[in-house]
Structures are given as C-alpha cells and as structure tokens.
Amino acid sequence: MKTLKVGIAGATGYTGIELLRILLNHPNVEVVLATSEKFAGKKVADLFPYFAGKTSLVLEELNDGEIAKRCDVAFSCLPHHSAAEHVASWVKAGLKAVDLSADFRLQSVDSYKEWYGDHAAPGLLKDAVYGLCETHRDKIKKAKLVANPGCYPTGTILALTPFLKEKKIDPDSIVVDAKSGVSGAGRSAVLESLFSEVNESVHAYKVGKHRHTPEIEQELSRAAGRPVVISFTPHLIPMDRGILSTIYAKAVGKTSTQETLAVLSSFYKDEPFVRILPEGSLPKTKNVRGSNVCEIGAHFDSRTGRIVLIAAIDNLMKGAASQAVQNLNLLSGWDEKTGLSLPAWAP
Amino acid sequence: MKTLKVGIAGATGYTGIELLRILLNHPNVEVVLATSEKFAGKKVADLFPYFAGKTSLVLEELNDGEIAKRCDVAFSCLPHHSAAEHVASWVKAGLKAVDLSADFRLQSVDSYKEWYGDHAAPGLLKDAVYGLCETHRDKIKKAKLVANPGCYPTGTILALTPFLKEKKIDPDSIVVDAKSGVSGAGRSAVLESLFSEVNESVHAYKVGKHRHTPEIEQELSRAAGRPVVISFTPHLIPMDRGILSTIYAKAVGKTSTQETLAVLSSFYKDEPFVRILPEGSLPKTKNVRGSNVCEIGAHFDSRTGRIVLIAAIDNLMKGAASQAVQNLNLLSGWDEKTGLSLPAWAP
Amino acid sequence: MKTLKVGIAGATGYTGIELLRILLNHPNVEVVLATSEKFAGKKVADLFPYFAGKTSLVLEELNDGEIAKRCDVAFSCLPHHSAAEHVASWVKAGLKAVDLSADFRLQSVDSYKEWYGDHAAPGLLKDAVYGLCETHRDKIKKAKLVANPGCYPTGTILALTPFLKEKKIDPDSIVVDAKSGVSGAGRSAVLESLFSEVNESVHAYKVGKHRHTPEIEQELSRAAGRPVVISFTPHLIPMDRGILSTIYAKAVGKTSTQETLAVLSSFYKDEPFVRILPEGSLPKTKNVRGSNVCEIGAHFDSRTGRIVLIAAIDNLMKGAASQAVQNLNLLSGWDEKTGLSLPAWAP
Amino acid sequence: MKTLKVGIAGATGYTGIELLRILLNHPNVEVVLATSEKFAGKKVADLFPYFAGKTSLVLEELNDGEIAKRCDVAFSCLPHHSAAEHVASWVKAGLKAVDLSADFRLQSVDSYKEWYGDHAAPGLLKDAVYGLCETHRDKIKKAKLVANPGCYPTGTILALTPFLKEKKIDPDSIVVDAKSGVSGAGRSAVLESLFSEVNESVHAYKVGKHRHTPEIEQELSRAAGRPVVISFTPHLIPMDRGILSTIYAKAVGKTSTQETLAVLSSFYKDEPFVRILPEGSLPKTKNVRGSNVCEIGAHFDSRTGRIVLIAAIDNLMKGAASQAVQNLNLLSGWDEKTGLSLPAWAP
C-alpha cells in the first residue's frame, strides 16, 4: 500500500488533535506537516505529552506553498472564511483536501452569505462534495475537495434521511433538539467555556439561529426532493464529548416502532458506521465515544402520531475528525474502515 | 406567629433531605418528626453531618398514629401507592397534608390506573388540589390535601399555560424535550445511577411512556379548555440538579419574540417565583439552582412559525421540596415567600 | 440593630458574587456599592439573573473616594498588589476593611516580597490582623483591617493548630496534600480552566512553590512557637467548589485515633463553624458546600506513627466569602453567626 | 503468528469490559470465552452495544472445565478469594493465567490473611509472579501465573523503586496520597457510588487501612532491600478514570529537581510505557487516559529536603486491563507493546 503524505492545518484545537491521533495510527498515511498559529515552533509531543514516542512533528506556521510541496492530501481545521482561502490554494496546486470548516458545506453562495458572510472562494463551491459518507459515497470517491459535515448535522441527517426519501414523515413537522458536550465549543479561552460556568448546568444557545441549520436543511431538502425547514435548538451540557439529537416528526400514514426501526435498519444495512438499536434500546453518547459510529434508536408514539428518532455521535469523531478520515479513505480508494475500527470507549 | 408542628415521611431521599433543610430554616415551623424505612433509629445529623447543630431529630419508623398525634401538617416523600395509603390516614385524622408523590396529582382514577396501577385511596382524589401555586393558588389556600407537582410538569406547565389560555399556540403541536440532572432518579442504589454509568454521557429514557405525561396533559388541557396531547421526552444528563425543558409549539397567527415574551411577562407579572428573561437571554439551570424560581425564556422562529419556550427549575426545589413549602405557606395563610427567599447558588 | 453600609470592590469574580449573595441576606447590612472593572455600568441582576428582585445595584468603576463617602465597611476582592493600594486608602479614610487578597496576610514585608513582589502599602502591615476567626478572634474584634485567609491555609491551619500548640506532633514532619475545585482558579478566561481541559482529570500544580505556603507556615509557626516549614502540594480536581486537605505528621509520644480526635474536639468545643467528626467518619467537601463550616476528621496510624488529619471547606465560603462575613460580624460586635446559619447543601 | 485462544472470567465489570476491548483489537489473540455471573446467556454486544460487529461472544457461566478445554490463557477479573480457587484450577490444567484480583499479589500467606482473610490456594503463591512488567520482566516471561498489580500500587511502585534501589530517599519517610476516579470502585450498585453522592465532592476513605498498602510495601521493601512501611491514603474524586499518586519522601544527601528527574529517566530509559516529564511539567491523568502509560514527574523541595514524586495512570488500563495484556505479551514471548500502542485520549 502506497503511503500517502498528509498535512493538517490548525492542528492544536480539539478537532486537530483528534485527527492527528487517528492519522498517526492509520496504516496508509504519514503525517508530514501540522500547523498552528499559536504554537508554531513547538513540538507536538511537548504540548501534548501523550504523543511522546508517537510523533516527532514540530508545529509550523501555515504556509500554503509548503503544504502543496510536501503533502498529497491536506486537512483544514481552520476557522471558516480563513479555511476557504487556504483550501482553494491547495486544490489549485493539485492536492486533494478535506475541509472541516463550514466553508464548502453549503452549495449556495447566498445561503453562505446569509449565515456566515462573504465567501473567500465561491468559485470552488461547485467542485466541493458534502462529506457525509453514508449519503454521498460515490461522489466523495471522485472528489478533489470534501466538505466535512458539521457535528450537529451529522447525526440529524443520518436519522432523518431514510424517512424523507421514503416519504414516511411530514417534512414540515420536524423539530431537532440537540445536546452537545463542551469540546464542541472549541479550545478557546472564553468565559462561557470555563469549567465553573458550564459544569452542573444546562442551557440552550443560538435558538433558531445556529449556523448548522441551513446545512441540515440543505441535506434534508435533498433527501426529500423539496425544501425542508426545521426547528433546531442546540444545548450545552456538562461533559467533554458527544452529541445526542432528539428528533420529532409527524408520521405519514399508520406505522409502529417496529416499522420505524425497519426503515432505518433496511436503509443502513450495509453501513459499517451506523448502528440501529433494537426496540426498547435507546442511544447513549457513551456508547459511541471515541468511535466513528452513529447510533440511532426510534420510537413511534401512537398517542401523538409522532416518530421520535434519537441519534448519538461523538462530536469530535463522527462529528469531525474520524468522519474526515472516513472521507480520506473514500477519496483514496481504500477500505472505508481503515484506521477506524476501534469500538467506543466506556466508561 | 404561631409555630406549626410538621412531620416528614420518607426524609432520607434527596427530596426529603432538601425539604428538611428548608423547613429547619423556616421561621414558622418546627420539624417534630421524620421517618425513614432504612435508617429508623439513627440521628439525622449522624447520617448527614451538615445537619449537626441544626437538628437533634432521630429518624423514626413510619407510624400514622404518631404523625396524627404530634403534627399539624405532614409531608409525604414516600413512593407512589404507599403515599396514598398513609396520606389518607393523616387527612382522616384532621391534618393538612402535602404529598410529593404522584398519588393525588391525576384527578382521574382511570388515568392513574393506566399509568401507575391501582389507587390506594381513590375516594380522596376529589379533595386533592394540584399544588402548582401559580395556577391553583386560591384552591390551595383552602385545601386539606395538596398534590405537589412532579419535577418535569412544573416547568412545562408554567411555560405553556399562558399560551394555551390565550389561544396563542396550536395545542396539537406541542413537543416537550426535557433534560434532568441525576438526583431526579432518587437515592437508590441502582446500576443505572452509578457515577461511571451516567457521567460523560446523555441519553433519553422512557420515550413516549414517562408517567409525568398524563400529569402535564391534565394541566395543559385545563388551561386550553380542551384535551391536549403532547410529545414528551425526558433525558438524563451528568449533573446533580436541574431540569431544562425546551418546548416547541406552532404559533397561532403572526407574532414575534417580543410579543411572546410579553405574554409571559404579563401573565406572571406578580409572581415572586417566575422569572421571565428579556429577549436574547436564555435560561440556565445554574441560575435557579437551590432556589424556588422557574426561569423562562422564549424565541419565536419566523422561519418555522414555531414558538420555542425554555424553562429551567431546580428539580429538588421548585420541582419538589421548595414548591412543597410554597404550598405549606399558602395552606397556612402565610406570606408565600416565607423561608424561600434565597437567590440561586452559583457557581 | 443599626444597619451598616458596605461596599464590595471586585464584585463579579466567583468570590465577589458569593460575598454579595451572603451580604444581601445578612440582616444587619445594606450593600450600597459594588465595583467591577469589566462590567461597570451594568446591573448586577442583568449579569447574574438570580439576583433579580434581590438587588438593584449597578456596578461602578472603582473609586476610592466614593467608597470612603458611602460605606462604613468595605470588602476588597481585588487581586493582590492592587488590593493593598485601595485598601490603604479606605483605612486612611476611617473605614473598616476586610481584604480577601493576600496583601495583608503575611506580617513580614520580606516574605511578601519573596513570594509576591513589592508591597504597595507596607506601613499598614502592622495594623492588619490575620482573619482566621477561630485563632485570632480577640484581635479581629478590635481590628480596622482584616486580612481574610487564603482558601488553602484555612483548613490546614485549623486542623494543625491544636497539635502544634499542644506539642502533639513533630513540626518538621508536616506534609499537606490539598485538592481544590476549579472555582479556586477564579473567573478568568484562561485555557487551563476550560471545561474540557480540567474535566475528567486531576493534576498537581505549583509543587513546592504555591504562594499560600508562607501564609500557612506563618500561622503554624505562631501556633508552634518556633519556625515551621512544610511540604504543601495543591491539586486541581473536576468539581466547582471545595477543598480537601489531607495532612500527615509524626505523632509525639504514644497516641490513638480517639486521643487525636479528643485534642480537636476539646480545642474547638465552642466553635460554631468547626465540626469534628467521630472516629470512623471522614470529611467530604459536599458536607460543607455552601456553608461556613470546616469539617475535620482524623486517624492515627500506629504502623507509621503518623497522624492523618483531613479538613474540608468550601473554598468560596469558609475559604473566602463567608469567612469574610464572619470577620465582619466580629468587627461589628455582632453575633458571629449572623447571616451564616445555613447548613451545607447536598446533593 | 500463532493465534492464542484466551478466556475472561468476570467480563462485565469495568475492568473486564476494558480487557475485552483491548483483546478484541489484539492481533495475536482470539477471545473464545467470557463469563458473567449476572449476565450469562446474553450476548456481549447486547449489553454493550459498542461491541456490535466486533464480537459475537455470548456470556457464559463460569466453568473451569470449559476454560481449561477451550483456552490457552485465561484472565481472571473475579473478586479476591473466588479468583484463587478458579485460577488454581486453570493452572493445574496447564493453562497460563493472569489474575487481576489481589489473590496472588502478596507472597506471604500471613499478610494475605491479615488483610484479606483465608487464602483459597496458598500452595500456588510460590509460583505466582508479581506482574509489574517494569520491575519483574524476566520472571514474568517464564511465569505460569501472573498476579496483575493493583491500581494504586502500580504508579506508586514505579515512582519510588528507582529511589529505593539507589538509596536516594529515606524509606521511613514515605507518604503516598492517591486520588482515584470512581470506576475504581467497580460496577456494583452501591449507594456510595451513585452519581449524586460522589459528584461535586472529594473524600478520603479507608485511611491507614486500604488493602493495597501491604502490596505497595512488599514491592518497596523488595526494592529497598529492607522492610518499608508507608502512609497511604486513597481518595475518591468525581471523574470516571485515572489515579494520581502524590508521593513525599526525604532525600538522602544533597540533590535537585534535575538530579531527581535524572534518576527516573535513567532507570526507565528503555521502558515503552513509562514517561518521565521534564522539569516544570507535571503529570495529568488525562494525559494517560486510555493508554498503558505511567507518567511521572518530580520536584525536589530544598526548603524541606523532600522529594515530591507524582505518578499518573489510567486505573482501568496500566492499573488493570492493559497491564494484564502487557503481561500476556511477556508471557507469550511477543513484543511487549503488541495491541497497546494507542496514545492517550483527550479531551
């Protein structure tokens, strides 16, 4: 197996570290470059002692020329807007790229502008593929640029897609209530993320205004074959990792919990990273922690006619870093599971 | 002020301890009796060292005759079914009672039977008053038996009542997604409540089947003047206390966040224990921890036509013990705020 | 009872908020002024919604003239160095002051210089009284300026003082291993205090170099009547509040756990805020959370000849804010327990 | 590489699950059997959904004959006393065994009797090897029965051994203060391990009486070449995993932090699973979580003449399951790192 040379731009945030951890253990790649604005010049293993003996990488300043020269594939863990600029340069230089920011997720420049502001490389949007492997596998295999999905969208889109494709739910009735661990807020020194601010508390934030909303809607609309608008409310809860999305929608026609689960099981029957739980079992984020799995459970409530879908992922894994590696595997023509086989990690 | 003699049956669970803590600090009462099945014979201050110097109470076996003889008012923190039996005996003996179990919350024996099983004192249901002070104040003042509301119902009913009364939302569109701290599961040694099982994880439970559902629906139906059926999903999150309820409903007619908040502010303008947050502010359970307050925020999402209401309470306080004391104050003709004036406790 | 007018400089850190919470509930004082560098101009109740209805205070910029004009007593929750400067001005203007920083805790200017740098008001050191009420009560009653003890020193000094005074331990054998909740690190947006950095982890910090070391040694030396040098290691653990200090020292002569506990019980027999646990019981920080109590347990290990003392406090209460109010009560000639009578708060 | 057939007795506790997770990912072994008293008859993947697709194992009742027939090597995660009985039978049948209980750790039957009670297979003690790979590697390679070390002893023995062997510390001055996550208390439904009992709190337990004391002393005595008696205090802190041991001892002769670290670095220079931190860096349990590494830091305090050693491990990994696999690798003549190469896991 030819070893691919990969680089990571923005390697010292929570997603970057996780990506590095996975790639260092990936049999087909060599991490040749990692950048950090704050820590350029420092050894990765000095900042994160658990990498001692695993890598001798020294963090570098971000230099697109260096990335183009030394890497076959590059991952961007840069913030949105900045990501587009750099990724565009890599793709132009002939690299394949996986962007973990939001910059290439929305196909519509107008929608991007509304939610994020001006786009730094709008011409590249048409070439970008939305990197949810389970729903865009064939396109990803041929892509040059993959837009890795957001953490909230991943679980929600996976849970809803089969029902929208098969017209089993009313697209106008969807409510998504999501709960995330604090690592989702990133590794930035802000008051709101201090231990004593978020510990022993729960709150909603950006109600009706979270930037993952148009991304979810774009993919749900694609599945439904018509525009879908949803209510989406993210919450912050006191744990490091994990997102649980509880999703409510009106069933179309008569159904049951068993039938609902059958829709999921059938749709995902060959998927290595989607686990449908049997009736009576419900997802827990601890059951997917540290793994690339999305765990989904369902209940049909005959009293209200609503289907309740519950999806659990690890926000830093299937919601970011390990999904990026799943995309790398697809891009590179490798077994999709390469380097991603470990089970979740509990307690 | 005449001092009332009060007793607590089932004083060593999390609710019982909290109730004792509040009552020991209440200027108008003397706690003369506390029972415990497991710990009868032990001093309260030996089990819970922080009560040393605050009370010399010795836990007793539950004996209805003793309660009748020595107390003016009795609180039951017993489990459902058992509660009904004992509370009935106290009321018969002429005491006033506040029952913190579910036994007298549902007015319909049939509904009780469906969700809980046989009722031990069905004849008493007609005399019981549902103890949500903000919506049943006048009846509580004259009641002999108050059914203290469940933890989940409290926040949800408070948030929705104004909108149902004023026909501002579609009663058929209500979805309630609630997140609770682990103390809500009680002080019982079960595998599911072990630290390493629930820490660093979140999960839904009893989806579509939680026993607080008919209680919420009873009160919402009363407010709406017609039957209301809701989707209700409780979740367990890794913190000691607090419930955040995120509630979704279709608005009737045109509205805005400001108007939505105005409905709440106006409805609760004289309530000492309901705090409506201004636009842009959202409830946090840490903001109500240790207090009798229900904090409510709202957002109208013009994209979906849904109103999102968010209510935060401390499940052991406004969701149990301090609400029971608020009921005691009403029952006794005292200022409703007596013994309940402390602000929340953060960090 | 004449109402005293008090002010708080630096009111929006964790200690300042806690102090405000206690003082708002104190029957003999009126909080007339609170300052904040960052939030001047904002209402306290807008920043901390749980103070809504409890106070209409608007945060002000720090102005010593205003404090002198409007307050009888002022509390400083300012950082060290800055504190000295402002407190000196208040005392000069005739106010009584309680300083919660380290500036007036060390009697020796040289020692202060070694551990903290230049002192901003060295001339005032001789007038300052170390505010550990249990060991300096009489001096505090007459003081103009009280140096409120550090969080780590409080529990450690209380546990060791009786043994040093009565020559029951070898002063050269003392090892103090302390574990603190994260609120002790303050309300500053630094990477090290982020939830995902400190959650699910424990580490020691400033080993052999923590600035509370000379403060502990000063007071232990005073008790022993000779210089005492100790090993002191602070640790950060993933919880909001609480400090547990585990203390090791060689016993002098033959002893037993019972005798060891008797030394403590006898020494503290009249103290309202020191709780000595019986043999077989051990302190927990949850048993003192939210209270002004220091809980102490002990064990004599005949195998090693060492006495193990364990002291638990709430770092923001007996380790800061409530101890400051205990000092205020002494300063003002009031019952020492005024406003401090609530038991700890669990779960 | 010949695949070894392994069995796990007691596979559904926290240690058993972790062991299974590692072994399922180990290239040289096949897990052919796993037992559980409570869950016999259930599929592992039904109890722990994250094993779905990783194993089709069905839990069995414990049957020594079956283990002997089907396994080459067996691991016991049974409680002490019971372990000895079963392990003895496996060894008699010719299997190699790794026992994770305390039954074969103490070489002295008398010491076992004093701390644990009667031994079920005292005749086997002389054949058992203490399984701390770094200090008993050669014996482990030839052993039939390995006694896997306790969680507390592992870090403490590793930190102290070099100093005792090289006479750099006074063996009579050792104080060990250890802090453990709650998974160390096991997966048993007891009140003391409930989330709301241990969360937001810290306490010491079994002061001077913990059963790991004689185990630590046995190995320290071996290193010192003379009897060593220590003060050992375990604490419970609110996190899932990890043990931090802070160790105090008087230095012999003049030394420095640098020299102290050099002793460690030199002693462990070829060890793949011991990481000595440079001056100024201190261990964190999060830096070893999920890995087989013991991270050690040191400080010499010239003020007191004491060396402070700090050792961090993951109690379920290097303190139990992964160390058992390290022992398996040694026993089997494989590279010691096989299946244990993943770095720690943060955040």
CSV table of C-alpha atoms in Angstrom, one decimal, chain B residues 18-173:
chain,number,residue,atom,x,y,z
B,18,GLU,CA,-33.9,19.1,50.8
B,19,LEU,CA,-37.3,19.6,52.4
B,20,LEU,CA,-35.8,19.2,55.9
B,21,ARG,CA,-33.1,21.7,55.1
B,22,ILE,CA,-35.7,24.3,54.0
B,23,LEU,CA,-38.1,23.6,56.9
B,24,LEU,CA,-35.3,23.8,59.5
B,25,ASN,CA,-34.7,27.3,58.3
B,26,HIS,CA,-38.4,28.3,58.1
B,27,PRO,CA,-39.3,30.8,60.7
B,28,ASN,CA,-42.9,29.5,61.3
B,29,VAL,CA,-42.4,25.7,61.6
B,30,GLU,CA,-40.9,23.2,63.9
B,31,VAL,CA,-40.0,19.8,62.4
B,32,VAL,CA,-41.1,17.4,65.1
B,33,LEU,CA,-40.9,14.1,63.3
B,34,ALA,CA,-39.1,12.5,60.3
B,35,THR,CA,-39.3,8.9,59.2
B,36,SER,CA,-37.1,6.5,57.3
B,37,GLU,CA,-37.6,2.9,56.5
B,38,LYS,CA,-33.8,2.2,56.2
B,39,PHE,CA,-32.4,4.5,58.8
B,40,ALA,CA,-35.0,4.5,61.7
B,41,GLY,CA,-33.3,4.9,65.0
B,42,LYS,CA,-30.4,7.0,63.6
B,43,LYS,CA,-29.9,10.6,64.2
B,44,VAL,CA,-30.4,12.8,61.1
B,45,ALA,CA,-27.1,14.6,62.0
B,46,ASP,CA,-25.2,11.3,62.1
B,47,LEU,CA,-26.3,10.4,58.6
B,48,PHE,CA,-25.9,13.9,57.2
B,49,PRO,CA,-23.2,15.6,59.2
B,50,TYR,CA,-24.1,19.1,57.8
B,51,PHE,CA,-27.3,19.0,60.0
B,52,ALA,CA,-25.1,18.8,63.1
B,53,GLY,CA,-26.2,21.6,65.4
B,54,LYS,CA,-29.2,22.3,63.3
B,55,THR,CA,-31.4,19.5,64.5
B,56,SER,CA,-31.4,16.7,67.0
B,57,LEU,CA,-34.1,14.7,65.2
B,58,VAL,CA,-33.9,10.9,65.4
B,59,LEU,CA,-35.4,9.1,62.4
B,60,GLU,CA,-38.5,7.1,63.3
B,61,GLU,CA,-40.4,4.2,61.7
B,62,LEU,CA,-43.4,5.4,59.8
B,63,ASN,CA,-46.4,5.3,62.2
B,64,ASP,CA,-49.5,7.2,61.1
B,65,GLY,CA,-50.8,7.4,64.6
B,66,GLU,CA,-47.7,9.2,65.8
B,67,ILE,CA,-47.9,11.6,62.9
B,68,ALA,CA,-51.5,12.3,63.6
B,69,LYS,CA,-50.8,12.9,67.3
B,70,ARG,CA,-47.7,15.1,67.0
B,71,CYS,CA,-48.1,17.0,63.8
B,72,ASP,CA,-50.3,19.8,62.4
B,73,VAL,CA,-49.1,19.3,58.9
B,74,ALA,CA,-47.4,16.3,57.3
B,75,PHE,CA,-45.3,16.0,54.1
B,76,SER,CA,-45.1,12.7,52.3
B,77,CYS,CA,-41.9,11.9,50.4
B,78,LEU,CA,-43.0,8.3,50.2
B,79,PRO,CA,-43.1,6.4,46.8
B,80,HIS,CA,-46.4,6.4,45.0
B,81,HIS,CA,-49.1,3.9,46.0
B,82,SER,CA,-47.6,3.8,49.5
B,83,ALA,CA,-48.1,7.5,49.8
B,84,ALA,CA,-51.8,7.4,49.2
B,85,GLU,CA,-52.4,5.0,51.9
B,86,HIS,CA,-50.6,7.0,54.6
B,87,VAL,CA,-51.7,10.4,53.5
B,88,ALA,CA,-55.3,9.3,53.5
B,89,SER,CA,-54.9,8.3,57.2
B,90,TRP,CA,-53.4,11.7,58.1
B,91,VAL,CA,-56.1,13.6,56.3
B,92,LYS,CA,-58.8,11.5,58.1
B,93,ALA,CA,-57.2,12.4,61.4
B,94,GLY,CA,-57.6,16.1,60.6
B,95,LEU,CA,-54.1,17.0,59.5
B,96,LYS,CA,-53.3,19.0,56.4
B,97,ALA,CA,-51.0,17.2,54.1
B,98,VAL,CA,-48.7,17.9,51.2
B,99,ASP,CA,-48.0,14.8,49.1
B,100,LEU,CA,-44.8,14.9,47.0
B,101,SER,CA,-45.7,11.6,45.2
B,102,ALA,CA,-47.8,11.2,42.1
B,103,ASP,CA,-50.8,9.7,44.0
B,104,PHE,CA,-53.1,12.7,44.1
B,105,ARG,CA,-51.9,14.6,41.0
B,106,LEU,CA,-54.2,12.9,38.5
B,107,GLN,CA,-57.9,13.7,39.0
B,108,SER,CA,-59.0,10.7,37.0
B,109,VAL,CA,-58.8,7.3,38.7
B,110,ASP,CA,-58.7,5.7,35.3
B,111,SER,CA,-55.7,7.7,34.2
B,112,TYR,CA,-53.9,6.8,37.4
B,113,LYS,CA,-54.7,3.2,36.9
B,114,GLU,CA,-53.4,3.2,33.3
B,115,TRP,CA,-50.1,4.9,34.2
B,116,TYR,CA,-49.5,3.8,37.8
B,117,GLY,CA,-51.8,0.9,38.7
B,118,ASP,CA,-54.5,0.6,41.4
B,119,HIS,CA,-55.0,3.6,43.6
B,120,ALA,CA,-54.9,3.1,47.3
B,121,ALA,CA,-57.3,5.9,48.2
B,122,PRO,CA,-59.4,6.9,45.2
B,123,GLY,CA,-62.1,8.5,47.4
B,124,LEU,CA,-59.7,11.2,48.3
B,125,LEU,CA,-58.9,12.3,44.8
B,126,LYS,CA,-61.8,14.8,44.7
B,127,ASP,CA,-60.5,16.6,47.7
B,128,ALA,CA,-56.9,16.9,46.5
B,129,VAL,CA,-55.7,20.1,44.9
B,130,TYR,CA,-52.9,20.2,42.3
B,131,GLY,CA,-50.2,22.1,44.0
B,132,LEU,CA,-48.8,24.4,41.3
B,133,CYS,CA,-49.1,27.6,43.2
B,134,GLU,CA,-49.0,29.9,40.2
B,135,THR,CA,-52.1,28.3,38.6
B,136,HIS,CA,-54.1,26.9,41.6
B,137,ARG,CA,-53.3,29.4,44.3
B,138,ASP,CA,-56.9,30.0,45.5
B,139,LYS,CA,-57.8,26.4,45.8
B,140,ILE,CA,-54.5,25.5,47.5
B,141,LYS,CA,-55.2,28.1,50.2
B,142,LYS,CA,-58.3,26.2,51.2
B,143,ALA,CA,-57.1,22.7,50.6
B,144,LYS,CA,-56.6,19.9,53.1
B,145,LEU,CA,-54.5,17.8,50.8
B,146,VAL,CA,-52.1,19.3,48.2
B,147,ALA,CA,-50.6,17.1,45.5
B,148,ASN,CA,-47.2,18.6,44.9
B,149,PRO,CA,-46.4,18.6,41.2
B,150,GLY,CA,-43.9,16.4,39.5
B,151,CYS,CA,-40.5,17.8,38.6
B,152,TYR,CA,-40.9,17.6,34.9
B,153,PRO,CA,-44.5,19.0,34.9
B,154,THR,CA,-43.7,22.1,36.9
B,155,GLY,CA,-41.5,24.0,34.3
B,156,THR,CA,-43.5,22.7,31.3
B,157,ILE,CA,-46.9,23.7,32.7
B,158,LEU,CA,-45.7,27.1,33.8
B,159,ALA,CA,-44.2,27.9,30.4
B,160,LEU,CA,-47.2,26.7,28.3
B,161,THR,CA,-50.2,27.8,30.4
B,162,PRO,CA,-50.3,31.5,29.3
B,163,PHE,CA,-50.2,30.5,25.6
B,164,LEU,CA,-52.9,27.9,25.9
B,165,LYS,CA,-55.2,30.1,28.0
B,166,GLU,CA,-54.8,32.9,25.5
B,167,LYS,CA,-55.0,30.6,22.4
B,168,LYS,CA,-51.6,31.7,21.1
B,169,ILE,CA,-50.4,28.3,20.2
B,170,ASP,CA,-51.8,25.2,18.5
B,171,PRO,CA,-52.5,22.7,21.3
B,172,ASP,CA,-51.9,19.8,18.9
B,173,SER,CA,-48.3,20.9,18.0
